[in-house]
Amino acid sequence: MEVYSFEGMYQNKAFRAFYVIADPGSGSLQMEHDTTQNRRLTPSGFYEKNNHPVLVVNTSFFSFKDNLNLNVIVNRGRLLAYNQHTITGRGVDSGQYYHPFVSALGINKKGEMDVAWTFTAKNKRKPYATQLVPDLYKDSQYEFNFATAKKSTTTLSHFSSSMQLKRWKMQTVVGGGPVLVQNSSVNITNNEERKFAGKAIHDAHPRTAIGYTKEGKILVLVIEGRNPGVAAGATLTETAALLVQLGCVEALNLDGGGSSCLLINGMETIRPSDKEGQRAVPAAMVWKVKGER
């Protein structure tokens, strides 16, 4: 595991960030996701709960109201959290509902990684995924079931049809969004995932992102923000461009803002932007050295 930091100017703004890179197939690190039930913990709380792992980072978006994760999380093959697949329309779309597929990064048993757009349901034990970003589906129904998800991801031709949504055989999965990098190029799928409204993708904030390189190494990036004169944060486009510069083949955005926090051996890297310090969250990714308790 290698840890890098940089501080100075980026895009004519004060900038500070850290990134960690490691090989999930090396056999030396155990990468897991931990969740809480009906409560939240700070990253330092997850550090203590998991017997002092070498890395703790915030991950999925969540609801402050009920402390629920809003993105898919799989740990050791077990589905721990489900996607939010329904967003209520506003304005001219009042009475309509958007049904986005949520982007996620998965790691299989061999340590191989993939970024895809996912569907989850309480009656399905595993997530389903498509490699092609689905158009944002909209209708007048609040519920978005598996049959509709399959239909909306089926491509048709004059002679045949092909369903793109398939069972995703991953041992470890973390969802967020939107996708920032595809095929080693900036490709932000916010219009399809509807994570940020209007021009919000152009606002500079603290960021957390995850991706992988062509060498098959996982990369976690955190960018400090809302710290005048030290760290202004980054837009989604700037974050995506930086991930490409760092060698990511595919990458996606995770929960940012006041949630962004990365601990290495229990020590903070970026300074959390909330005035209270680390924000309590209902899920975190933890990396443990195999063989250590």
mmCIF file of C-alpha atoms in Angstrom:
data_model
loop_
_atom_site.group_PDB
_atom_site.id
_atom_site.type_symbol
_atom_site.label_atom_id
_atom_site.label_comp_id
_atom_site.label_asym_id
_atom_site.label_seq_id
_atom_site.Cartn_x
_atom_site.Cartn_y
_atom_site.Cartn_z
ATOM 1 C CA MET A 1 0.000 0.000 0.000
ATOM 2 C CA GLU A 2 1.383 3.395 -1.006
ATOM 3 C CA VAL A 3 0.179 6.769 0.268
ATOM 4 C CA TYR A 4 0.732 10.049 -1.576
ATOM 5 C CA SER A 5 -0.106 13.647 -0.752
ATOM 6 C CA PHE A 6 0.073 16.897 -2.661
ATOM 7 C CA GLU A 7 -0.468 20.465 -1.615
ATOM 8 C CA GLY A 8 -0.196 23.678 -3.568
ATOM 9 C CA MET A 9 -2.201 25.059 -6.480
ATOM 10 C CA TYR A 10 -4.527 23.212 -8.854
ATOM 11 C CA GLN A 11 -6.667 24.973 -11.457
ATOM 12 C CA ASN A 12 -5.537 28.289 -9.916
ATOM 13 C CA LYS A 13 -6.942 27.324 -6.507
ATOM 14 C CA ALA A 14 -5.379 26.331 -3.197
ATOM 15 C CA PHE A 15 -5.375 22.562 -3.218
ATOM 16 C CA ARG A 16 -4.682 19.671 -0.854
ATOM 17 C CA ALA A 17 -5.332 15.966 -1.433
ATOM 18 C CA PHE A 18 -4.232 12.448 -0.542
ATOM 19 C CA TYR A 19 -4.499 9.211 -2.466
ATOM 20 C CA VAL A 20 -3.781 5.593 -1.626
ATOM 21 C CA ILE A 21 -3.002 2.848 -4.119
ATOM 22 C CA ALA A 22 -2.778 -0.906 -3.514
ATOM 23 C CA ASP A 23 -3.124 -4.283 -5.213
ATOM 24 C CA PRO A 24 -6.279 -6.069 -3.988
ATOM 25 C CA GLY A 25 -5.013 -9.337 -5.471
ATOM 26 C CA SER A 26 -1.677 -9.313 -3.643
ATOM 27 C CA GLY A 27 -2.977 -11.325 -0.692
ATOM 28 C CA SER A 28 -1.554 -8.966 1.918
ATOM 29 C CA LEU A 29 -4.555 -6.672 2.346
ATOM 30 C CA GLN A 30 -8.136 -7.561 3.215
ATOM 31 C CA MET A 31 -10.560 -4.949 1.859
ATOM 32 C CA GLU A 32 -13.937 -4.865 3.563
ATOM 33 C CA HIS A 33 -16.989 -2.690 4.102
ATOM 34 C CA ASP A 34 -18.488 -2.115 7.518
ATOM 35 C CA THR A 35 -21.965 -0.760 8.163
ATOM 36 C CA THR A 36 -23.899 0.246 11.246
ATOM 37 C CA GLN A 37 -27.580 -0.343 11.934
ATOM 38 C CA ASN A 38 -29.816 2.649 12.698
ATOM 39 C CA ARG A 39 -26.835 4.693 13.805
ATOM 40 C CA ARG A 40 -23.661 6.308 12.532
ATOM 41 C CA LEU A 41 -20.006 6.295 13.534
ATOM 42 C CA THR A 42 -17.167 8.661 12.752
ATOM 43 C CA PRO A 43 -14.286 7.194 10.729
ATOM 44 C CA SER A 44 -12.340 7.079 13.994
ATOM 45 C CA GLY A 45 -15.234 5.091 15.448
ATOM 46 C CA PHE A 46 -14.944 2.599 12.580
ATOM 47 C CA TYR A 47 -11.199 2.492 13.224
ATOM 48 C CA GLU A 48 -11.765 1.396 16.813
ATOM 49 C CA LYS A 49 -14.632 -0.935 15.920
ATOM 50 C CA ASN A 50 -12.481 -2.777 13.354
ATOM 51 C CA ASN A 51 -9.408 -3.229 15.568
ATOM 52 C CA HIS A 52 -7.263 -0.496 14.040
ATOM 53 C CA PRO A 53 -7.156 -1.203 10.280
ATOM 54 C CA VAL A 54 -4.496 0.491 8.152
ATOM 55 C CA LEU A 55 -7.122 2.465 6.195
ATOM 56 C CA VAL A 56 -10.613 3.815 6.842
ATOM 57 C CA VAL A 57 -12.485 5.945 4.295
ATOM 58 C CA ASN A 58 -16.071 7.154 4.026
ATOM 59 C CA THR A 59 -18.079 5.676 1.153
ATOM 60 C CA SER A 60 -21.796 5.737 0.295
ATOM 61 C CA PHE A 61 -24.336 8.530 0.357
ATOM 62 C CA PHE A 62 -26.842 8.250 3.191
ATOM 63 C CA SER A 63 -30.006 9.627 4.736
ATOM 64 C CA PHE A 64 -29.530 11.866 7.770
ATOM 65 C CA LYS A 65 -33.141 11.232 8.773
ATOM 66 C CA ASP A 66 -32.867 7.485 9.360
ATOM 67 C CA ASN A 67 -29.108 6.818 9.013
ATOM 68 C CA LEU A 68 -29.663 4.512 6.018
ATOM 69 C CA ASN A 69 -27.109 3.976 3.258
ATOM 70 C CA LEU A 70 -28.525 4.957 -0.131
ATOM 71 C CA ASN A 71 -26.099 2.943 -2.263
ATOM 72 C CA VAL A 72 -25.300 -0.719 -2.720
ATOM 73 C CA ILE A 73 -22.769 -2.240 -0.332
ATOM 74 C CA VAL A 74 -21.579 -5.848 -0.483
ATOM 75 C CA ASN A 75 -19.106 -7.353 1.953
ATOM 76 C CA ARG A 76 -17.732 -10.894 1.567
ATOM 77 C CA GLY A 77 -20.487 -11.621 -0.920
ATOM 78 C CA ARG A 78 -23.269 -10.474 1.403
ATOM 79 C CA LEU A 79 -25.578 -7.637 0.354
ATOM 80 C CA LEU A 80 -25.597 -5.150 3.246
ATOM 81 C CA ALA A 81 -27.224 -2.035 1.739
ATOM 82 C CA TYR A 82 -29.535 -1.277 -1.165
ATOM 83 C CA ASN A 83 -29.705 1.456 -3.781
ATOM 84 C CA GLN A 84 -32.186 4.276 -3.707
ATOM 85 C CA HIS A 85 -33.867 3.830 -7.089
ATOM 86 C CA THR A 86 -36.602 6.451 -6.843
ATOM 87 C CA ILE A 87 -36.292 10.240 -6.843
ATOM 88 C CA THR A 88 -39.408 12.408 -6.786
ATOM 89 C CA GLY A 89 -39.682 14.818 -9.698
ATOM 90 C CA ARG A 90 -40.131 18.546 -9.133
ATOM 91 C CA GLY A 91 -41.481 21.501 -11.070
ATOM 92 C CA VAL A 92 -42.704 20.436 -14.506
ATOM 93 C CA ASP A 93 -41.959 16.819 -13.500
ATOM 94 C CA SER A 94 -44.118 16.968 -10.386
ATOM 95 C CA GLY A 95 -46.031 13.692 -10.145
ATOM 96 C CA GLN A 96 -43.265 11.846 -11.983
ATOM 97 C CA TYR A 97 -40.495 9.688 -10.524
ATOM 98 C CA TYR A 98 -36.916 9.208 -11.710
ATOM 99 C CA HIS A 99 -35.393 5.734 -11.408
ATOM 100 C CA PRO A 100 -31.590 5.891 -11.727
ATOM 101 C CA PHE A 101 -29.227 2.924 -11.757
ATOM 102 C CA VAL A 102 -26.471 3.517 -9.208
ATOM 103 C CA SER A 103 -22.806 3.271 -10.176
ATOM 104 C CA ALA A 104 -20.551 1.093 -8.053
ATOM 105 C CA LEU A 105 -17.090 -0.439 -7.926
ATOM 106 C CA GLY A 106 -16.854 -4.178 -7.371
ATOM 107 C CA ILE A 107 -13.973 -6.523 -6.549
ATOM 108 C CA ASN A 108 -14.258 -10.254 -7.294
ATOM 109 C CA LYS A 109 -12.571 -13.195 -5.569
ATOM 110 C CA LYS A 110 -9.452 -12.811 -7.735
ATOM 111 C CA GLY A 111 -9.045 -9.151 -6.843
ATOM 112 C CA GLU A 112 -10.238 -8.022 -10.281
ATOM 113 C CA MET A 113 -12.228 -4.784 -10.355
ATOM 114 C CA ASP A 114 -15.073 -3.345 -12.377
ATOM 115 C CA VAL A 115 -17.235 -0.214 -12.382
ATOM 116 C CA ALA A 116 -20.844 -0.707 -13.466
ATOM 117 C CA TRP A 117 -24.369 0.651 -12.977
ATOM 118 C CA THR A 118 -26.332 -1.430 -10.494
ATOM 119 C CA PHE A 119 -29.834 -2.436 -9.496
ATOM 120 C CA THR A 120 -30.777 -3.902 -6.112
ATOM 121 C CA ALA A 121 -34.020 -5.219 -4.666
ATOM 122 C CA LYS A 122 -34.969 -6.564 -1.245
ATOM 123 C CA ASN A 123 -36.091 -9.869 -2.829
ATOM 124 C CA LYS A 124 -32.743 -10.350 -4.592
ATOM 125 C CA ARG A 125 -29.757 -11.668 -2.648
ATOM 126 C CA LYS A 126 -27.206 -10.232 -5.069
ATOM 127 C CA PRO A 127 -26.896 -6.953 -6.992
ATOM 128 C CA TYR A 128 -27.441 -6.804 -10.736
ATOM 129 C CA ALA A 129 -25.375 -4.625 -13.045
ATOM 130 C CA THR A 130 -25.039 -3.333 -16.567
ATOM 131 C CA GLN A 131 -21.841 -2.252 -18.302
ATOM 132 C CA LEU A 132 -23.712 0.298 -20.430
ATOM 133 C CA VAL A 133 -24.974 3.385 -18.641
ATOM 134 C CA PRO A 134 -28.795 3.226 -18.768
ATOM 135 C CA ASP A 135 -30.803 6.298 -19.682
ATOM 136 C CA LEU A 136 -32.576 7.856 -16.732
ATOM 137 C CA TYR A 137 -35.917 6.059 -16.515
ATOM 138 C CA LYS A 138 -38.969 8.139 -15.606
ATOM 139 C CA ASP A 139 -42.613 7.173 -15.010
ATOM 140 C CA SER A 140 -45.558 7.843 -12.708
ATOM 141 C CA GLN A 141 -44.870 4.833 -10.444
ATOM 142 C CA TYR A 142 -42.958 5.204 -7.197
ATOM 143 C CA GLU A 143 -41.870 1.567 -7.180
ATOM 144 C CA PHE A 144 -39.114 0.409 -9.546
ATOM 145 C CA ASN A 145 -39.155 -3.382 -9.715
ATOM 146 C CA PHE A 146 -36.866 -5.938 -11.298
ATOM 147 C CA ALA A 147 -39.108 -6.507 -14.328
ATOM 148 C CA THR A 148 -39.090 -2.799 -15.174
ATOM 149 C CA ALA A 149 -35.340 -2.578 -14.558
ATOM 150 C CA LYS A 150 -34.749 -5.452 -16.993
ATOM 151 C CA LYS A 151 -37.004 -3.894 -19.596
ATOM 152 C CA SER A 152 -35.311 -0.493 -19.347
ATOM 153 C CA THR A 153 -31.855 -2.038 -19.907
ATOM 154 C CA THR A 154 -32.812 -4.238 -22.845
ATOM 155 C CA THR A 155 -31.497 -3.199 -26.238
ATOM 156 C CA LEU A 156 -33.605 -3.965 -29.280
ATOM 157 C CA SER A 157 -32.724 -4.485 -32.918
ATOM 158 C CA HIS A 158 -34.700 -5.592 -35.982
ATOM 159 C CA PHE A 159 -33.816 -9.223 -35.350
ATOM 160 C CA SER A 160 -33.229 -9.676 -31.618
ATOM 161 C CA SER A 161 -33.159 -8.214 -28.138
ATOM 162 C CA SER A 162 -30.407 -8.296 -25.532
ATOM 163 C CA MET A 163 -30.838 -7.673 -21.814
ATOM 164 C CA GLN A 164 -27.823 -5.853 -20.375
ATOM 165 C CA LEU A 165 -28.749 -6.219 -16.686
ATOM 166 C CA LYS A 166 -27.064 -9.302 -15.264
ATOM 167 C CA ARG A 167 -26.194 -10.725 -11.854
ATOM 168 C CA TRP A 168 -22.972 -9.101 -10.625
ATOM 169 C CA LYS A 169 -20.692 -11.728 -9.111
ATOM 170 C CA MET A 170 -18.605 -9.520 -6.854
ATOM 171 C CA GLN A 171 -17.382 -10.204 -3.337
ATOM 172 C CA THR A 172 -16.955 -6.552 -2.394
ATOM 173 C CA VAL A 173 -19.049 -3.679 -3.756
ATOM 174 C CA VAL A 174 -19.379 -0.005 -2.908
ATOM 175 C CA GLY A 175 -21.853 2.319 -4.612
ATOM 176 C CA GLY A 176 -21.862 6.069 -4.991
ATOM 177 C CA GLY A 177 -21.988 8.113 -8.144
ATOM 178 C CA PRO A 178 -21.785 9.493 -10.610
ATOM 179 C CA VAL A 179 -19.173 7.654 -12.659
ATOM 180 C CA LEU A 180 -16.272 10.015 -13.342
ATOM 181 C CA VAL A 181 -13.908 7.984 -15.537
ATOM 182 C CA GLN A 182 -14.526 5.367 -18.236
ATOM 183 C CA ASN A 183 -11.925 3.926 -20.622
ATOM 184 C CA SER A 184 -9.203 6.136 -19.079
ATOM 185 C CA SER A 185 -11.118 9.302 -20.037
ATOM 186 C CA VAL A 186 -13.310 11.795 -18.223
ATOM 187 C CA ASN A 187 -16.903 10.589 -18.575
ATOM 188 C CA ILE A 188 -19.301 11.969 -15.979
ATOM 189 C CA THR A 189 -22.695 10.234 -15.996
ATOM 190 C CA ASN A 190 -24.548 12.626 -13.709
ATOM 191 C CA ASN A 191 -27.396 13.136 -16.184
ATOM 192 C CA GLU A 192 -28.136 9.397 -16.048
ATOM 193 C CA GLU A 193 -27.572 8.967 -12.292
ATOM 194 C CA ARG A 194 -29.026 12.293 -11.176
ATOM 195 C CA LYS A 195 -26.806 12.632 -8.126
ATOM 196 C CA PHE A 196 -26.405 16.405 -8.420
ATOM 197 C CA ALA A 197 -28.994 18.843 -9.724
ATOM 198 C CA GLY A 198 -28.455 21.781 -12.045
ATOM 199 C CA LYS A 199 -24.929 23.161 -12.137
ATOM 200 C CA ALA A 200 -23.854 21.559 -8.855
ATOM 201 C CA ILE A 201 -21.198 19.416 -10.580
ATOM 202 C CA HIS A 202 -19.319 22.674 -11.212
ATOM 203 C CA ASP A 203 -19.136 23.602 -7.512
ATOM 204 C CA ALA A 204 -15.892 23.007 -5.629
ATOM 205 C CA HIS A 205 -16.245 20.823 -2.528
ATOM 206 C CA PRO A 206 -14.339 18.182 -0.555
ATOM 207 C CA ARG A 207 -14.402 14.924 -2.522
ATOM 208 C CA THR A 208 -13.971 11.195 -2.006
ATOM 209 C CA ALA A 209 -13.514 8.983 -5.072
ATOM 210 C CA ILE A 210 -12.481 5.421 -5.886
ATOM 211 C CA GLY A 211 -11.198 3.736 -9.033
ATOM 212 C CA TYR A 212 -8.662 1.329 -10.434
ATOM 213 C CA THR A 213 -5.697 1.440 -12.800
ATOM 214 C CA LYS A 214 -4.827 -0.631 -15.882
ATOM 215 C CA GLU A 215 -2.337 -2.524 -13.683
ATOM 216 C CA GLY A 216 -5.271 -3.716 -11.567
ATOM 217 C CA LYS A 217 -4.557 -1.545 -8.530
ATOM 218 C CA ILE A 218 -7.273 0.112 -6.498
ATOM 219 C CA LEU A 219 -7.002 3.858 -5.892
ATOM 220 C CA VAL A 220 -8.762 5.915 -3.211
ATOM 221 C CA LEU A 221 -8.635 9.717 -3.487
ATOM 222 C CA VAL A 222 -9.733 12.347 -0.973
ATOM 223 C CA ILE A 223 -9.634 16.087 -1.649
ATOM 224 C CA GLU A 224 -9.801 18.643 1.131
ATOM 225 C CA GLY A 225 -12.121 21.630 0.725
ATOM 226 C CA ARG A 226 -13.942 24.502 2.389
ATOM 227 C CA ASN A 227 -10.659 25.506 4.032
ATOM 228 C CA PRO A 228 -9.938 29.044 2.745
ATOM 229 C CA GLY A 229 -6.365 29.687 1.689
ATOM 230 C CA VAL A 230 -5.400 26.027 2.146
ATOM 231 C CA ALA A 231 -7.846 23.877 0.194
ATOM 232 C CA ALA A 232 -10.729 25.103 -1.960
ATOM 233 C CA GLY A 233 -11.919 21.618 -2.945
ATOM 234 C CA ALA A 234 -12.617 20.440 -6.482
ATOM 235 C CA THR A 235 -15.450 20.206 -8.976
ATOM 236 C CA LEU A 236 -16.518 16.793 -10.257
ATOM 237 C CA THR A 237 -14.840 17.550 -13.591
ATOM 238 C CA GLU A 238 -11.576 18.490 -11.861
ATOM 239 C CA THR A 239 -11.768 15.363 -9.716
ATOM 240 C CA ALA A 240 -12.313 13.224 -12.800
ATOM 241 C CA ALA A 241 -9.384 14.837 -14.635
ATOM 242 C CA LEU A 242 -7.133 14.213 -11.649
ATOM 243 C CA LEU A 243 -8.156 10.539 -11.514
ATOM 244 C CA VAL A 244 -7.246 10.185 -15.194
ATOM 245 C CA GLN A 245 -3.858 11.801 -14.504
ATOM 246 C CA LEU A 246 -3.322 9.267 -11.709
ATOM 247 C CA GLY A 247 -3.904 6.416 -14.164
ATOM 248 C CA CYS A 248 -7.481 5.330 -13.444
ATOM 249 C CA VAL A 249 -9.209 3.260 -16.117
ATOM 250 C CA GLU A 250 -12.568 3.531 -14.357
ATOM 251 C CA ALA A 251 -13.575 5.564 -11.317
ATOM 252 C CA LEU A 252 -16.603 6.972 -9.528
ATOM 253 C CA ASN A 253 -17.506 9.616 -7.026
ATOM 254 C CA LEU A 254 -18.422 8.710 -3.445
ATOM 255 C CA ASP A 255 -20.065 10.824 -0.746
ATOM 256 C CA GLY A 256 -18.147 14.077 -0.347
ATOM 257 C CA GLY A 257 -18.532 17.392 1.419
ATOM 258 C CA GLY A 258 -18.466 17.086 5.183
ATOM 259 C CA SER A 259 -18.354 13.290 4.916
ATOM 260 C CA SER A 260 -14.965 13.166 3.154
ATOM 261 C CA CYS A 261 -12.395 11.636 5.479
ATOM 262 C CA LEU A 262 -9.455 9.263 5.082
ATOM 263 C CA LEU A 263 -7.589 7.720 8.010
ATOM 264 C CA ILE A 264 -4.215 6.030 7.608
ATOM 265 C CA ASN A 265 -3.260 4.022 10.696
ATOM 266 C CA GLY A 266 -5.891 6.020 12.566
ATOM 267 C CA MET A 267 -4.456 9.405 11.603
ATOM 268 C CA GLU A 268 -6.417 11.987 9.608
ATOM 269 C CA THR A 269 -5.091 12.970 6.190
ATOM 270 C CA ILE A 270 -7.312 15.787 4.884
ATOM 271 C CA ARG A 271 -9.032 17.988 7.431
ATOM 272 C CA PRO A 272 -12.802 17.253 7.527
ATOM 273 C CA SER A 273 -14.812 20.324 6.574
ATOM 274 C CA ASP A 274 -17.491 20.119 9.282
ATOM 275 C CA LYS A 275 -16.683 22.498 12.131
ATOM 276 C CA GLU A 276 -17.285 19.613 14.584
ATOM 277 C CA GLY A 277 -14.618 17.524 12.843
ATOM 278 C CA GLN A 278 -15.259 14.045 11.461
ATOM 279 C CA ARG A 279 -18.849 13.464 10.366
ATOM 280 C CA ALA A 280 -20.528 10.299 11.601
ATOM 281 C CA VAL A 281 -21.506 8.034 8.683
ATOM 282 C CA PRO A 282 -23.311 4.653 8.468
ATOM 283 C CA ALA A 283 -20.661 2.910 6.333
ATOM 284 C CA ALA A 284 -16.918 2.876 5.737
ATOM 285 C CA MET A 285 -14.373 0.952 3.710
ATOM 286 C CA VAL A 286 -11.605 -0.568 5.813
ATOM 287 C CA TRP A 287 -8.341 -2.180 4.734
ATOM 288 C CA LYS A 288 -6.788 -4.685 7.082
ATOM 289 C CA VAL A 289 -3.409 -6.380 6.978
ATOM 290 C CA LYS A 290 -4.161 -10.093 6.645
ATOM 291 C CA GLY A 291 -3.121 -12.092 9.665
ATOM 292 C CA GLU A 292 -3.543 -9.193 12.082
ATOM 293 C CA ARG A 293 -6.488 -9.059 14.441
#
